DNA sequence: TCTGGGGTCCTAGGACCC
DNA sequence: TCTGGGGTCCTAGGACCC
């Protein structure tokens, strides 16, 4: 048995904890560059604002419907997530943190699950202030579905039986009730069925979850893929996706950004990829890996007219490393190699590839003097300073100075304070 | 004017080998 | 005129997730 605990409209809920005046209003949280909506309050969903809707297309609703758009404040969301996760962990013996707002809980040996889930939900709501939905079922895919039902039953009264709102335990339902529910749920809501596959299923006459459950796994495998076959088996109650409570280290690490405005010159591009390589290096060291290759890319907007440019290059490193200056040099070499003048570039990025644990050393003949130990200590000192005094306190010089940053830096015009992670921005309560 | 970022897994097809 | 069969490894691209 599995539970899925998922924060409702998570980013919006985080903002509302510190600005209760946002309750009851349509609110969206915007992606970097204030580009598009990545979280929506129920009121915003009711305005028919879609996930990923570009801000410039919906901002007229500020005037006409009282819509509030906020720049993403990921530092705040990460901290709120930690608090929520630690309480969710109380539901069962194992936890897999699946995303910033979701965790699976393994329920082996847990009794009275539904009642316990309601108690945990109340605790998260009371102590952290984030409303959650909890889905419980035989497999992970079914638990995801149960979670969807728990949230939808709450948000749209009448869509599902009232007593399934907030906490939905599919395993506790009589078979006939379960069937009725699956019959009214669209196949596209299933975890693992995206837009493409959803359309193909509908063309084949598979419209509801019940339709999908009734297909035979072998048919699904032959006609679609082993991936969808797994999904069908999971829906049929056969657990194929196990708990993963100690996630493996990442196989690649990326840092990519859209620019606040188009960039044409090599100078700012080099600054940008230098910074991205530095950030990626921090993540790399955090998981105790070294990278063997650095990939760099840049491209023009896929949405705008004008000459198109999109190139990437993989730069091999002389030996696997997590040293920021080596990563930055490689990124700069790559960018110089692919750069061509005359294009309005709107995005660039750095990816670290072929990652291996940093405790595996390839021995080599020492020809140039080995300063690896000093470099490692330097990197630790850098990470330590940046952790304590804030991102970017210490960085390599090719990242550029702050006043150049405006050339390519992000637009973030509507960001709220870092209420829980910066002393200067902690809210003050007045009696 | 204006459209995010960071991942994973699977498959098909090409390169290469004997 | 006419050119095998079987295998591995790698990469690019598609699909999905949040």
Tab-separated table of C-alpha atoms (C1' of nucleotides) in Angstrom:
chain	number	residue	atom	x	y	z
A	1	UNK	CA	0.000	0.000	0.000
A	2	UNK	CA	1.119	3.505	-0.859
A	3	UNK	CA	0.046	7.011	-0.009
A	4	UNK	CA	0.765	10.090	-2.048
A	5	UNK	CA	0.841	13.352	-0.094
A	6	UNK	CA	0.714	16.359	-2.398
A	7	UNK	CA	0.485	20.058	-1.552
A	8	UNK	CA	-2.408	21.809	-3.279
A	9	UNK	CA	-1.346	24.478	-5.791
A	10	UNK	CA	1.899	24.334	-3.894
A	11	UNK	CA	3.705	27.538	-4.855
A	12	UNK	CA	0.556	29.598	-4.487
A	13	UNK	CA	-0.135	28.011	-1.107
A	14	UNK	CA	3.405	28.906	0.055
A	15	UNK	CA	2.844	32.546	-0.896
A	16	UNK	CA	-0.516	32.604	0.848
A	17	UNK	CA	0.983	31.474	4.153
A	18	UNK	CA	2.727	34.843	4.391
A	19	UNK	CA	0.157	36.956	2.586
A	20	UNK	CA	-3.270	35.827	3.752
A	21	UNK	CA	-4.789	38.654	1.724
A	22	UNK	CA	-4.214	36.397	-1.309
A	23	UNK	CA	-6.736	33.876	0.012
A	24	UNK	CA	-9.851	33.699	-2.106
A	25	UNK	CA	-8.228	35.614	-4.969
A	26	UNK	CA	-7.040	34.259	-8.315
A	27	UNK	CA	-3.253	33.956	-7.986
A	28	UNK	CA	-0.602	32.549	-10.322
A	29	UNK	CA	3.090	32.009	-9.698
A	30	UNK	CA	5.231	32.715	-12.754
A	31	UNK	CA	8.244	30.902	-14.137
A	32	UNK	CA	11.659	32.561	-14.389
A	33	UNK	CA	11.572	35.773	-16.369
A	34	UNK	CA	7.939	36.077	-15.346
A	35	UNK	CA	7.325	34.014	-18.471
A	36	UNK	CA	4.371	31.761	-17.833
A	37	UNK	CA	2.103	30.429	-15.091
A	38	UNK	CA	3.555	27.417	-13.276
A	39	UNK	CA	1.150	27.324	-10.345
A	40	UNK	CA	-2.455	28.447	-10.118
A	41	UNK	CA	-4.848	28.931	-7.243
A	42	UNK	CA	-8.263	27.294	-7.546
A	43	UNK	CA	-9.716	30.714	-8.382
A	44	UNK	CA	-7.171	31.093	-11.204
A	45	UNK	CA	-8.065	27.627	-12.501
A	46	UNK	CA	-11.695	28.680	-12.421
A	47	UNK	CA	-10.753	31.582	-14.738
A	48	UNK	CA	-9.639	28.872	-17.151
A	49	UNK	CA	-5.967	29.827	-16.918
A	50	UNK	CA	-4.019	26.833	-18.193
A	51	UNK	CA	-0.794	25.435	-16.786
A	52	UNK	CA	2.037	27.108	-18.698
A	53	UNK	CA	-0.078	29.982	-19.983
A	54	UNK	CA	2.199	32.889	-21.026
A	55	UNK	CA	1.859	35.824	-18.657
A	56	UNK	CA	1.522	38.364	-21.444
A	57	UNK	CA	-1.576	36.522	-22.633
A	58	UNK	CA	-3.315	36.448	-19.250
A	59	UNK	CA	-2.181	39.632	-17.577
A	60	UNK	CA	-5.234	41.532	-18.746
A	61	UNK	CA	-7.027	39.552	-16.024
A	62	UNK	CA	-5.193	41.673	-13.450
A	63	UNK	CA	-7.594	44.488	-14.276
A	64	UNK	CA	-10.699	42.552	-15.179
A	65	UNK	CA	-10.641	39.735	-12.623
A	66	UNK	CA	-8.248	40.795	-9.856
A	67	UNK	CA	-5.629	38.249	-10.901
A	68	UNK	CA	-2.335	38.430	-8.972
A	69	UNK	CA	0.883	37.290	-10.710
A	70	UNK	CA	3.940	36.608	-8.558
A	71	UNK	CA	7.518	35.870	-9.605
A	72	UNK	CA	8.676	32.442	-8.485
A	73	UNK	CA	10.459	32.438	-5.112
A	74	UNK	CA	12.079	29.008	-5.172
A	75	UNK	CA	14.095	29.591	-2.019
A	76	UNK	CA	10.866	30.017	-0.092
A	77	UNK	CA	9.203	27.002	-1.730
A	78	UNK	CA	12.181	24.760	-1.040
A	79	UNK	CA	12.147	25.646	2.633
A	80	UNK	CA	8.378	25.174	2.949
A	81	UNK	CA	8.750	21.852	1.161
A	82	UNK	CA	11.271	20.595	3.737
A	83	UNK	CA	8.841	21.420	6.528
A	84	UNK	CA	5.927	19.722	4.797
A	85	UNK	CA	7.965	16.615	3.942
A	86	UNK	CA	9.145	16.084	7.487
A	87	UNK	CA	5.542	16.030	8.722
A	88	UNK	CA	4.321	13.842	5.846
A	89	UNK	CA	6.979	11.305	6.801
A	90	UNK	CA	4.943	10.609	9.935
A	91	UNK	CA	2.343	8.721	7.919
A	92	UNK	CA	4.365	5.535	7.415
A	93	UNK	CA	7.718	3.807	7.731
A	94	UNK	CA	9.231	4.881	4.401
A	95	UNK	CA	9.120	8.049	2.331
A	96	UNK	CA	10.134	8.865	-1.210
A	97	UNK	CA	10.312	12.562	-1.956
A	98	UNK	CA	9.144	12.630	-5.530
A	99	UNK	CA	9.065	16.353	-6.238
A	100	UNK	CA	9.062	19.631	-4.381
A	101	UNK	CA	5.440	19.171	-3.344
A	102	UNK	CA	4.848	15.415	-3.454
A	103	UNK	CA	5.999	12.421	-1.506
A	104	UNK	CA	5.060	8.774	-1.573
A	105	UNK	CA	4.741	7.047	1.794
A	106	UNK	CA	5.138	3.289	2.092
A	107	UNK	CA	2.369	1.968	4.321
A	108	UNK	CA	3.651	-1.483	5.257
A	109	UNK	CA	2.350	-2.267	8.727
A	110	UNK	CA	0.301	0.919	9.062
A	111	UNK	CA	-3.154	0.382	10.500
A	112	UNK	CA	-6.176	2.588	10.324
A	113	UNK	CA	-4.616	4.336	7.350
A	114	UNK	CA	-7.436	6.660	6.395
A	115	UNK	CA	-7.857	8.072	9.877
A	116	UNK	CA	-4.119	8.475	10.250
A	117	UNK	CA	-3.891	10.253	6.905
A	118	UNK	CA	-6.551	12.715	7.975
A	119	UNK	CA	-4.569	13.453	11.122
A	120	UNK	CA	-1.340	14.027	9.190
A	121	UNK	CA	-3.135	16.264	6.742
A	122	UNK	CA	-4.525	18.358	9.599
A	123	UNK	CA	-1.077	18.610	11.138
A	124	UNK	CA	0.552	19.831	7.925
A	125	UNK	CA	-2.225	22.339	7.498
A	126	UNK	CA	-1.918	23.565	11.069
A	127	UNK	CA	1.842	23.614	11.489
A	128	UNK	CA	3.059	24.606	8.019
A	129	UNK	CA	-0.095	26.130	6.567
A	130	UNK	CA	-0.109	24.141	3.339
A	131	UNK	CA	-3.340	22.339	2.374
A	132	UNK	CA	-2.664	18.822	1.064
A	133	UNK	CA	-4.450	16.037	-0.713
A	134	UNK	CA	-3.679	12.446	0.263
A	135	UNK	CA	-4.354	9.484	-2.005
A	136	UNK	CA	-4.056	5.906	-0.777
A	137	UNK	CA	-4.109	2.722	-2.841
A	138	UNK	CA	-2.538	-0.588	-3.768
A	139	UNK	CA	0.087	0.790	-6.165
A	140	UNK	CA	1.824	4.087	-6.804
A	141	UNK	CA	-0.124	4.788	-9.980
A	142	UNK	CA	-3.401	4.136	-8.152
A	143	UNK	CA	-2.252	6.310	-5.239
A	144	UNK	CA	-1.611	9.145	-7.715
A	145	UNK	CA	-5.089	8.638	-9.078
A	146	UNK	CA	-6.554	8.600	-5.561
A	147	UNK	CA	-4.737	11.855	-4.877
A	148	UNK	CA	-6.251	13.405	-7.993
A	149	UNK	CA	-9.706	12.317	-6.826
A	150	UNK	CA	-9.088	13.696	-3.324
A	151	UNK	CA	-8.194	17.103	-4.744
A	152	UNK	CA	-10.857	17.210	-7.425
A	153	UNK	CA	-13.599	16.164	-5.017
A	154	UNK	CA	-12.619	19.123	-2.864
A	155	UNK	CA	-12.213	21.663	-5.645
A	156	UNK	CA	-15.273	20.714	-7.697
A	157	UNK	CA	-18.111	19.638	-5.407
A	158	UNK	CA	-20.276	17.040	-7.108
A	159	UNK	CA	-17.494	15.627	-9.279
A	160	UNK	CA	-16.872	12.732	-6.876
A	161	UNK	CA	-18.475	11.543	-3.628
A	162	UNK	CA	-17.987	14.160	-0.949
A	163	UNK	CA	-16.337	11.828	1.537
A	164	UNK	CA	-13.400	11.284	-0.839
A	165	UNK	CA	-12.380	14.939	-0.635
A	166	UNK	CA	-8.919	15.690	0.825
A	167	UNK	CA	-8.174	12.079	1.709
A	168	UNK	CA	-9.152	9.301	-0.690
A	169	UNK	CA	-8.460	5.646	0.035
A	170	UNK	CA	-9.317	3.632	-3.064
A	171	UNK	CA	-8.441	0.367	-1.332
A	172	UNK	CA	-11.263	0.888	1.146
A	173	UNK	CA	-13.979	1.264	-1.496
A	174	UNK	CA	-16.412	-1.486	-2.514
A	175	UNK	CA	-15.677	-2.713	-6.050
A	176	UNK	CA	-18.856	-1.233	-7.518
A	177	UNK	CA	-18.123	2.239	-6.141
A	178	UNK	CA	-14.577	2.036	-7.433
A	179	UNK	CA	-15.781	1.110	-10.881
A	180	UNK	CA	-18.216	4.010	-10.934
A	181	UNK	CA	-15.396	6.390	-10.079
A	182	UNK	CA	-12.995	5.008	-12.667
A	183	UNK	CA	-15.728	5.252	-15.275
A	184	UNK	CA	-16.054	9.010	-14.752
A	185	UNK	CA	-12.321	9.739	-14.753
A	186	UNK	CA	-10.662	10.652	-18.043
A	187	UNK	CA	-7.771	8.488	-19.159
A	188	UNK	CA	-5.565	11.573	-19.463
A	189	UNK	CA	-5.530	11.958	-15.667
A	190	UNK	CA	-3.521	8.774	-15.240
A	191	UNK	CA	0.130	9.149	-14.177
A	192	UNK	CA	2.190	8.270	-17.242
A	193	UNK	CA	-0.468	9.130	-19.814
A	194	UNK	CA	0.465	12.473	-21.338
A	195	UNK	CA	-1.072	14.457	-24.143
A	196	UNK	CA	0.274	12.343	-26.965
A	197	UNK	CA	-0.589	8.920	-25.620
A	198	UNK	CA	-3.884	10.268	-24.292
A	199	UNK	CA	-4.941	11.248	-27.819
A	200	UNK	CA	-3.885	7.900	-29.246
A	201	UNK	CA	-5.878	6.079	-26.569
A	202	UNK	CA	-8.968	8.121	-27.299
A	203	UNK	CA	-8.659	7.383	-30.984
A	204	UNK	CA	-8.662	3.719	-30.030
A	205	UNK	CA	-11.868	4.240	-28.048
A	206	UNK	CA	-10.171	4.219	-24.658
A	207	UNK	CA	-11.662	7.239	-22.936
A	208	UNK	CA	-11.872	6.495	-19.244
A	209	UNK	CA	-9.579	4.940	-16.680
A	210	UNK	CA	-11.933	1.973	-16.594
A	211	UNK	CA	-11.473	1.473	-20.348
A	212	UNK	CA	-7.719	1.480	-19.872
A	213	UNK	CA	-7.823	-0.990	-16.983
A	214	UNK	CA	-9.783	-3.414	-19.134
A	215	UNK	CA	-7.108	-3.609	-21.825
A	216	UNK	CA	-4.774	-6.557	-21.619
A	217	UNK	CA	-1.152	-5.709	-20.792
A	218	UNK	CA	0.108	-7.636	-23.808
A	219	UNK	CA	-2.112	-5.664	-26.185
A	220	UNK	CA	-0.888	-2.436	-24.652
A	221	UNK	CA	2.698	-3.532	-24.987
A	222	UNK	CA	2.288	-4.521	-28.621
A	223	UNK	CA	0.364	-1.431	-29.625
A	224	UNK	CA	2.085	1.156	-27.435
A	225	UNK	CA	5.067	0.438	-25.225
A	226	UNK	CA	6.428	-1.343	-22.190
A	227	UNK	CA	6.033	1.918	-20.319
A	228	UNK	CA	2.288	2.063	-20.825
A	229	UNK	CA	2.044	-1.651	-20.104
A	230	UNK	CA	3.511	-0.997	-16.674
A	231	UNK	CA	0.950	1.724	-16.115
A	232	UNK	CA	-1.905	-0.645	-16.995
A	233	UNK	CA	-0.596	-3.333	-14.666
A	234	UNK	CA	-0.299	-0.786	-11.890
A	235	UNK	CA	-3.893	0.307	-12.459
A	236	UNK	CA	-4.922	-3.337	-12.258
A	237	UNK	CA	-3.383	-3.504	-8.810
A	238	UNK	CA	-0.093	-5.187	-9.659
A	239	UNK	CA	2.684	-3.099	-8.180
A	240	UNK	CA	5.468	-2.495	-10.723
A	241	UNK	CA	6.992	0.705	-9.372
A	242	UNK	CA	8.617	0.222	-6.011
A	243	UNK	CA	9.467	2.758	-3.342
A	244	UNK	CA	12.695	4.532	-4.013
A	245	UNK	CA	13.615	6.047	-0.682
A	246	UNK	CA	17.305	6.573	-1.441
A	247	UNK	CA	17.340	8.126	-4.892
A	248	UNK	CA	20.449	7.433	-6.965
A	249	UNK	CA	22.743	10.360	-7.717
A	250	UNK	CA	21.838	12.286	-10.846
A	251	UNK	CA	23.252	11.122	-14.149
A	252	UNK	CA	23.350	14.610	-15.549
A	253	UNK	CA	23.128	18.037	-14.002
A	254	UNK	CA	21.928	21.076	-15.869
A	255	UNK	CA	21.734	24.803	-15.340
A	256	UNK	CA	19.918	26.626	-18.119
A	257	UNK	CA	18.146	29.971	-18.266
A	258	UNK	CA	16.176	32.177	-20.559
A	259	UNK	CA	17.528	35.707	-20.660
A	260	UNK	CA	15.613	38.773	-19.563
A	261	UNK	CA	16.125	40.119	-23.092
A	262	UNK	CA	17.774	38.853	-26.266
A	263	UNK	CA	21.572	38.683	-26.287
A	264	UNK	CA	23.626	39.079	-29.468
A	265	UNK	CA	27.200	39.455	-28.270
A	266	UNK	CA	29.707	36.874	-27.147
A	267	UNK	CA	30.709	38.809	-24.006
A	268	UNK	CA	27.476	38.472	-22.050
A	269	UNK	CA	27.032	34.904	-23.311
A	270	UNK	CA	30.366	33.982	-21.785
A	271	UNK	CA	29.339	35.600	-18.523
A	272	UNK	CA	26.093	33.681	-18.557
A	273	UNK	CA	27.524	30.232	-19.237
A	274	UNK	CA	30.285	30.898	-16.710
A	275	UNK	CA	27.672	31.455	-14.065
A	276	UNK	CA	25.664	28.414	-15.184
A	277	UNK	CA	28.764	26.220	-15.066
A	278	UNK	CA	29.498	27.487	-11.563
A	279	UNK	CA	25.978	26.730	-10.341
A	280	UNK	CA	26.041	23.301	-11.967
A	281	UNK	CA	29.382	22.646	-10.256
A	282	UNK	CA	27.834	23.403	-6.863
A	283	UNK	CA	25.095	20.882	-7.509
A	284	UNK	CA	27.695	18.395	-8.706
A	285	UNK	CA	29.773	18.703	-5.538
A	286	UNK	CA	26.660	18.469	-3.420
A	287	UNK	CA	26.022	14.970	-4.694
A	288	UNK	CA	29.740	14.044	-4.494
A	289	UNK	CA	30.213	13.448	-8.194
A	290	UNK	CA	32.639	14.574	-10.846
A	291	UNK	CA	31.793	15.252	-14.492
A	292	UNK	CA	33.641	13.968	-17.546
A	293	UNK	CA	32.032	16.254	-20.138
A	294	UNK	CA	30.458	19.684	-20.307
A	295	UNK	CA	27.736	20.420	-22.825
A	296	UNK	CA	26.911	24.008	-23.770
A	297	UNK	CA	24.035	25.269	-25.890
A	298	UNK	CA	22.392	28.489	-26.980
A	299	UNK	CA	19.369	29.159	-29.145
A	300	UNK	CA	17.011	31.805	-30.444
A	301	UNK	CA	13.346	31.935	-29.484
A	302	UNK	CA	11.216	29.196	-31.051
A	303	UNK	CA	8.277	31.604	-30.898
A	304	UNK	CA	9.674	34.651	-32.626
A	305	UNK	CA	10.240	35.521	-36.239
A	306	UNK	CA	13.732	36.121	-37.515
A	307	UNK	CA	16.849	34.073	-38.219
A	308	UNK	CA	16.966	30.870	-36.190
A	309	UNK	CA	20.005	29.580	-34.352
A	310	UNK	CA	20.368	26.506	-32.176
A	311	UNK	CA	23.650	24.814	-31.465
A	312	UNK	CA	25.199	22.707	-28.790
A	313	UNK	CA	28.580	21.155	-28.255
A	314	UNK	CA	30.059	18.615	-25.879
A	315	UNK	CA	33.464	19.536	-24.492
A	316	UNK	CA	35.365	16.619	-22.954
A	317	UNK	CA	37.331	17.317	-19.789
A	318	UNK	CA	40.908	16.183	-19.554
A	319	UNK	CA	39.921	14.225	-16.459
A	320	UNK	CA	36.648	14.032	-14.524
A	321	UNK	CA	36.377	16.987	-12.171
A	322	UNK	CA	34.081	19.056	-9.990
A	323	UNK	CA	36.357	22.065	-10.019
A	324	UNK	CA	34.446	25.188	-10.931
A	325	UNK	CA	37.288	26.769	-12.862
A	326	UNK	CA	37.755	23.670	-15.018
A	327	UNK	CA	34.009	23.468	-15.667
A	328	UNK	CA	33.808	27.170	-16.451
A	329	UNK	CA	36.789	26.994	-18.833
A	330	UNK	CA	35.220	24.115	-20.691
A	331	UNK	CA	31.885	25.931	-20.908
A	332	UNK	CA	33.600	29.041	-22.258
A	333	UNK	CA	35.562	27.021	-24.820
A	334	UNK	CA	32.296	25.447	-25.958
A	335	UNK	CA	30.458	28.743	-26.201
A	336	UNK	CA	33.277	30.323	-28.226
A	337	UNK	CA	33.145	27.340	-30.560
A	338	UNK	CA	29.426	27.491	-31.329
A	339	UNK	CA	28.932	31.251	-31.219
A	340	UNK	CA	27.918	33.049	-34.378
A	341	UNK	CA	27.150	36.758	-34.487
A	342	UNK	CA	23.879	38.168	-35.726
A	343	UNK	CA	21.294	36.214	-33.742
A	344	UNK	CA	18.961	37.263	-30.951
A	345	UNK	CA	19.651	34.487	-28.480
A	346	UNK	CA	17.122	34.085	-25.709
A	347	UNK	CA	18.410	31.058	-23.889
A	348	UNK	CA	21.627	29.263	-23.055
A	349	UNK	CA	22.659	26.510	-20.710
A	350	UNK	CA	25.313	24.203	-19.396
A	351	UNK	CA	24.946	20.485	-18.755
A	352	UNK	CA	27.382	18.277	-16.903
A	353	UNK	CA	27.440	14.772	-18.396
A	354	UNK	CA	28.862	11.364	-17.683
A	355	UNK	CA	28.890	11.865	-13.923
A	356	UNK	CA	30.789	9.464	-11.689
A	357	UNK	CA	31.260	9.319	-7.916
A	358	UNK	CA	34.116	11.542	-6.755
A	359	UNK	CA	35.753	8.739	-4.773
A	360	UNK	CA	36.677	6.782	-7.890
A	361	UNK	CA	40.058	8.002	-9.031
A	362	UNK	CA	41.665	7.247	-12.306
A	363	UNK	CA	45.401	7.127	-11.660
A	364	UNK	CA	47.559	9.008	-14.070
A	365	UNK	CA	51.135	9.959	-14.510
A	366	UNK	CA	51.733	13.254	-12.756
A	367	UNK	CA	53.311	15.554	-15.306
A	368	UNK	CA	52.217	18.990	-14.210
A	369	UNK	CA	52.105	18.828	-10.440
A	370	UNK	CA	48.987	17.697	-8.686
A	371	UNK	CA	47.068	20.413	-6.887
A	372	UNK	CA	43.814	18.432	-6.660
A	373	UNK	CA	43.709	18.554	-2.874
A	374	UNK	CA	44.148	22.304	-2.724
A	375	UNK	CA	41.530	22.790	-5.402
A	376	UNK	CA	39.073	20.566	-3.548
A	377	UNK	CA	39.554	22.616	-0.390
A	378	UNK	CA	39.110	25.814	-2.359
A	379	UNK	CA	35.805	24.524	-3.771
A	380	UNK	CA	34.599	23.537	-0.292
A	381	UNK	CA	35.451	26.998	0.989
A	382	UNK	CA	33.565	28.562	-1.902
A	383	UNK	CA	30.473	26.427	-1.357
A	384	UNK	CA	30.623	27.193	2.342
A	385	UNK	CA	30.790	30.964	1.827
A	386	UNK	CA	28.021	30.931	-0.742
A	387	UNK	CA	25.882	28.753	1.523
A	388	UNK	CA	26.354	31.111	4.444
A	389	UNK	CA	26.301	34.531	2.832
A	390	UNK	CA	24.113	33.865	-0.177
A	391	UNK	CA	24.428	32.659	-3.748
A	392	UNK	CA	27.130	34.321	-5.782
A	393	UNK	CA	29.023	35.835	-2.847
A	394	UNK	CA	32.161	34.242	-4.286
A	395	UNK	CA	32.375	33.386	-7.966
A	396	UNK	CA	34.867	33.171	-10.783
A	397	UNK	CA	35.650	36.440	-12.517
A	398	UNK	CA	34.351	35.462	-15.954
A	399	UNK	CA	30.842	35.475	-14.483
A	400	UNK	CA	31.073	39.247	-14.719
A	401	UNK	CA	30.195	42.078	-12.402
A	402	UNK	CA	26.698	42.857	-11.283
A	403	UNK	CA	26.245	45.897	-13.500
A	404	UNK	CA	26.884	43.866	-16.637
A	405	UNK	CA	24.386	41.326	-15.408
A	406	UNK	CA	21.505	43.418	-16.646
A	407	UNK	CA	22.428	42.398	-20.175
A	408	UNK	CA	21.293	38.851	-19.636
A	409	UNK	CA	19.900	38.547	-16.113
A	410	UNK	CA	16.413	37.303	-15.384
A	411	UNK	CA	13.371	39.453	-15.147
A	412	UNK	CA	11.774	39.018	-11.745
A	413	UNK	CA	9.631	41.995	-11.128
A	414	UNK	CA	7.129	40.498	-8.733
A	415	UNK	CA	9.105	38.475	-6.266
A	416	UNK	CA	8.019	38.193	-2.653
A	417	UNK	CA	10.550	38.233	0.233
A	418	UNK	CA	12.465	35.132	1.309
A	419	UNK	CA	10.407	35.026	4.482
A	420	UNK	CA	11.936	31.939	6.037
A	421	UNK	CA	15.557	31.890	4.835
A	422	UNK	CA	16.882	35.459	5.059
A	423	UNK	CA	17.105	37.344	8.331
A	424	UNK	CA	16.525	40.669	6.657
A	425	UNK	CA	13.315	39.424	5.097
A	426	UNK	CA	11.701	37.647	8.017
A	427	UNK	CA	8.217	39.084	8.446
A	428	UNK	CA	7.546	41.133	11.568
A	429	UNK	CA	4.370	40.496	13.524
A	430	UNK	CA	2.740	43.456	15.209
A	431	UNK	CA	0.233	43.239	18.005
B	1	DT	C1'	7.497	43.733	-26.086
B	2	DC	C1'	6.063	39.096	-24.048
B	3	DT	C1'	6.201	31.699	-23.966
B	4	DG	C1'	10.444	27.888	-17.534
B	5	DG	C1'	13.749	24.590	-15.818
B	6	DG	C1'	15.363	20.101	-14.635
B	7	DG	C1'	15.088	15.541	-14.962
B	8	DT	C1'	14.191	10.139	-16.479
B	9	DC	C1'	13.347	6.254	-19.465
B	10	DC	C1'	12.752	3.929	-23.898
B	11	DT	C1'	13.481	3.081	-28.821
B	12	DA	C1'	15.186	3.303	-33.458
B	13	DG	C1'	18.878	3.562	-36.230
B	14	DG	C1'	23.714	4.109	-37.345
B	15	DA	C1'	28.522	2.675	-36.625
B	16	DC	C1'	31.276	-0.817	-35.867
B	17	DC	C1'	32.870	-5.594	-35.048
B	18	DC	C1'	33.730	-10.465	-36.443
C	1	DT	C1'	23.565	-8.879	-62.695
C	2	DC	C1'	25.228	-10.061	-57.963
C	3	DT	C1'	27.206	-8.421	-51.572
C	4	DG	C1'	25.221	-12.195	-44.769
C	5	DG	C1'	24.096	-12.595	-40.173
C	6	DG	C1'	24.398	-11.497	-35.622
C	7	DG	C1'	25.785	-8.793	-32.038
C	8	DT	C1'	27.028	-4.433	-29.102
C	9	DC	C1'	27.370	0.297	-28.193
C	10	DC	C1'	26.189	4.990	-28.764
C	11	DT	C1'	23.262	8.874	-29.883
C	12	DA	C1'	19.277	11.511	-31.028
C	13	DG	C1'	14.760	12.100	-30.381
C	14	DG	C1'	10.304	11.249	-28.327
C	15	DA	C1'	7.426	10.942	-24.402
C	16	DC	C1'	6.590	11.711	-19.876
C	17	DC	C1'	6.880	13.901	-15.091
C	18	DC	C1'	6.511	18.115	-11.898
